[in-house]
Amino acid sequence: MILELDNVTVTFTAGPPFRREHVHAMRGVSLYVAEGETLGLVGESGSGKTTASRVALGLQRPTAGAVRFEGKPFPKRRRELAGHMQAVLQHPHWSLNPRMRVGASVAEPLAVLGEKAPDRVHEMLERVGLEAGLATRYPHELSGGQRQRVSIARALVTRPRFLVFDEAVSALDVSVQAQILNLIKDLQREFGFSALFISHDLGVVRYIADRIAVMRGGEVVETADTATFYTAPAHEYSKRLLEAL
Amino acid sequence: MKDWLTRAGMVCLGLIVLVALASVVNLAGDPDEIVGPRLAPPGPGYWLGTDNLGRSMLPRIMEGIATTLLLSSVAVLVTAALSAVLGIVAGYRGGVVNELIMRLVEVLYSFPAIVLAILVAAVFGPGQLAALASIVLVTIPLMTRLVRAAAVGVAQRDYVTAAIISGARLPRILGRHLLPNVAGTIAVQVTYALSVGIAVEGGLSFLGFGVQPPQASLGVLIQQGTTYMTAAPWMITGPGVVFVVAVLAINVVGDGLRDRFEPRQARSLV
Amino acid sequence: MTALLEVRDLAVEYDSGERRVRALDGADLTVAAGETIGIVGESGSGKSTLGSAVGRLLPSTANRVTGDVWLAGERVFDLPPAGIRRLRRERLGFVFQDPIASLDPTMRVGKQLKLVLGSKGDPLSHLDRVRLANPGRVARMYPHQLSGGMAQRVALAIAMACQPRLLIADEPTAALDAQVREEVLEVVFSVAAEAGTSIVWLSHDLTAVARRCSRVAVMYGGRVVEDGPAADVLGQPAHPYTAALARSAPAMASLGDRLSPVPGRPPVLAEASHGCAFEPRCPYAEERCAKERPELHVVRTQEALCHRATELVTAS
């Protein structure tokens, strides 16, 4: 088991003192991601899937419940996970530092670990279908699809065992989206990482994931194999999502 | 339209800087040398007239520009450095650190500039140090607030999140990601702060708390000029014109920089 | 035949000083009164430029090179300023991607509607028409207090206030949640149907458009490359690009299928295309495709801008 969320609850407080409001972003969520598999997480904005991704990445501490990574409870210091998990995030426009060359962006996770390996940067760029020469370019010279490929290269350069894709293809055009989805599938076969793939788009999740969890109002309402989602989802809400495709 | 204005501002600013440099080598003569009769109108040997002691106005104005410009520039660089650190830390960290820094800055902001400057002069005693410290204290609140606002925006960008997930330490995140991406904001604010700095120096020296005669600064010259305004109008005209042109030119250049670094993408619809 | 909207050979270029981009490269489109048409294209295909051009709402950097737009019998680009304002006011409605940004943040919703309606209208009935629950409460709210779905309904109420002949909706649901999306679309289409208003819906989602519109026009490289009844365009595409687009949508894939994406990426034209803009990515491209601009070919119920449209259909 790579990642386990065990009965996780996250509560945010808002408002002035004495009249604080408590908002449950996640309510008793249990999920797991097994070795080498992709778990798809679908839900609309406000369903708690973004919070779930932050919890999985160790950016958000649960109010209650436990998170285990590779069988061990999350370390107190996030840095101890450096290089073991990475993420590909939503906005191709903001995923790369505009003041850093592409090569430096891809090398950053290595630099954090104190490693220098320009060969690996070039190799990684080629693995995601880009020319190694792109390393000296700045992000604004790249298209949206190219930038998202660079983000994937950056995420994979430390050969992590676990990746989170948070709406990673949502901002891309349909024809480019298909290229990136196929790339992710190919890379997963090659590198064997486990993944949590979060999206509001059931069509995309269904294509990429092995299992699918549906979130709504901070709770997981259904978890099932992808095949079930092509044929007969159990929950009423999942059926509605499917019909909307 | 905007373009030629910016260019004109840059030309003016360039000329002013050149004049300041020329004064360092006394190109137009010694500013302290008595060259003619007192309060003489412009004539050969003293092209902009003489002052109440018979010193030529031209080298005095040049020295005044150099003093004011150097003082303001040093002060603004200090402000930029302090604001960058305070604004970035407040913007990235948020929470208590943010509250602490921003409340402190707001206290400074609540004082009228000239009151603050007089307060500083009272502490340090009149002189260049007081002028410098005043400029820093007057310009730091606005710049810190704007840097913080920019940093808050940058801190939410995906590349910062990605760096955090990679396990990057604070110095790397602040230095590699935050600073380069708020640098444009800082550059724009530096120019505005420079014009505020020149104005503060002028006001403070005018009141006698800043640069002390016989050294010339724009403020000192304007102060002396007002005393003899009716008898020798050339004593105030030169420094006054330079003062206004410098402040305007810097603001115009600042506007140009802002349009370049912080373009608002407005679609002209409806 | 008098079409409500007619766009003929429209070419529009953006000139930023450093770079020139030809967003429309001779686009043709006809919309009949009461028709619902979906314009499908990826970013950079020129669909938003086309939508803006209909109301002469192009940004100042845009420059119309050739072509014309007729709306309700009037030549849009020849009208004096007062004329184009009257046309926008009486004949046209616009709904944009970001509903909250399209409203004035300093003004209550009711007052904004009142401004559009003049003295004759009642804002509450118009809010009721777009199926907003509790119109009285909504009218007193400021735009930032509205949810995305509510704001888009308000924007629709404003756009439809004067019973326009044509409603242009530019990705109206892109910023909304999936569930709200369907509701908003439902309202857009039913309100327009009641008023007899034609809809031009700009979207990147071929399947979603095909479900609601009677006709679909597919844009690529600044031209309408295929135009026909929605079911046929989606089911039996006549243009290779439409076919590729349909194949690459994950929602269309069955279990175990691999998506077949179009290789390469959409073009950014700097000048008029010498041949077919899709030629570099097209699996059926031959020599003339790069050299000759394709003419219109009628294939079954569709019109397609492809040299090989007829032979490809007979071959398949």
PDB file of N, CA, C and O in Angstrom, chain C residues 7 25 41 65 126 182 217 223 237:
ATOM      1  N   VAL C   7     -21.849  35.784 -42.031  1.00  0.00           N
ATOM      2  CA  VAL C   7     -20.439  36.163 -41.983  1.00  0.00           C
ATOM      3  C   VAL C   7     -19.813  35.668 -43.270  1.00  0.00           C
ATOM      4  O   VAL C   7     -19.954  34.492 -43.617  1.00  0.00           O
ATOM      5  N   ASP C  25      -9.233  33.608 -40.729  1.00  0.00           N
ATOM      6  CA  ASP C  25      -8.582  33.520 -42.029  1.00  0.00           C
ATOM      7  C   ASP C  25      -9.631  33.193 -43.083  1.00  0.00           C
ATOM      8  O   ASP C  25      -9.577  32.163 -43.747  1.00  0.00           O
ATOM      9  N   GLY C  41     -14.326  24.718 -31.346  1.00  0.00           N
ATOM     10  CA  GLY C  41     -12.943  24.920 -31.738  1.00  0.00           C
ATOM     11  C   GLY C  41     -12.056  24.941 -30.511  1.00  0.00           C
ATOM     12  O   GLY C  41     -12.514  25.242 -29.411  1.00  0.00           O
ATOM     13  N   VAL C  65      -9.312  42.549 -41.904  1.00  0.00           N
ATOM     14  CA  VAL C  65      -8.587  42.628 -43.172  1.00  0.00           C
ATOM     15  C   VAL C  65      -9.544  42.543 -44.343  1.00  0.00           C
ATOM     16  O   VAL C  65      -9.535  43.377 -45.239  1.00  0.00           O
ATOM     17  N   HIS C 126     -37.757  39.397 -14.853  1.00  0.00           N
ATOM     18  CA  HIS C 126     -36.660  38.907 -15.688  1.00  0.00           C
ATOM     19  C   HIS C 126     -35.766  37.931 -14.930  1.00  0.00           C
ATOM     20  O   HIS C 126     -35.247  36.987 -15.506  1.00  0.00           O
ATOM     21  N   GLU C 182     -25.184  21.935 -16.520  1.00  0.00           N
ATOM     22  CA  GLU C 182     -26.375  21.440 -17.220  1.00  0.00           C
ATOM     23  C   GLU C 182     -27.573  22.333 -16.943  1.00  0.00           C
ATOM     24  O   GLU C 182     -28.350  22.645 -17.840  1.00  0.00           O
ATOM     25  N   ALA C 217     -20.846  23.990 -36.155  1.00  0.00           N
ATOM     26  CA  ALA C 217     -19.799  24.454 -37.058  1.00  0.00           C
ATOM     27  C   ALA C 217     -18.471  24.245 -36.351  1.00  0.00           C
ATOM     28  O   ALA C 217     -18.311  24.650 -35.207  1.00  0.00           O
ATOM     29  N   ARG C 223     -10.887  29.334 -39.711  1.00  0.00           N
ATOM     30  CA  ARG C 223     -11.951  29.117 -40.697  1.00  0.00           C
ATOM     31  C   ARG C 223     -12.959  28.113 -40.151  1.00  0.00           C
ATOM     32  O   ARG C 223     -12.623  27.292 -39.297  1.00  0.00           O
ATOM     33  N   PRO C 237     -18.260  12.487 -39.201  1.00  0.00           N
ATOM     34  CA  PRO C 237     -17.566  13.731 -39.562  1.00  0.00           C
ATOM     35  C   PRO C 237     -17.111  13.712 -41.009  1.00  0.00           C
ATOM     36  O   PRO C 237     -16.684  12.663 -41.508  1.00  0.00           O
TER      37      PRO C 237
END
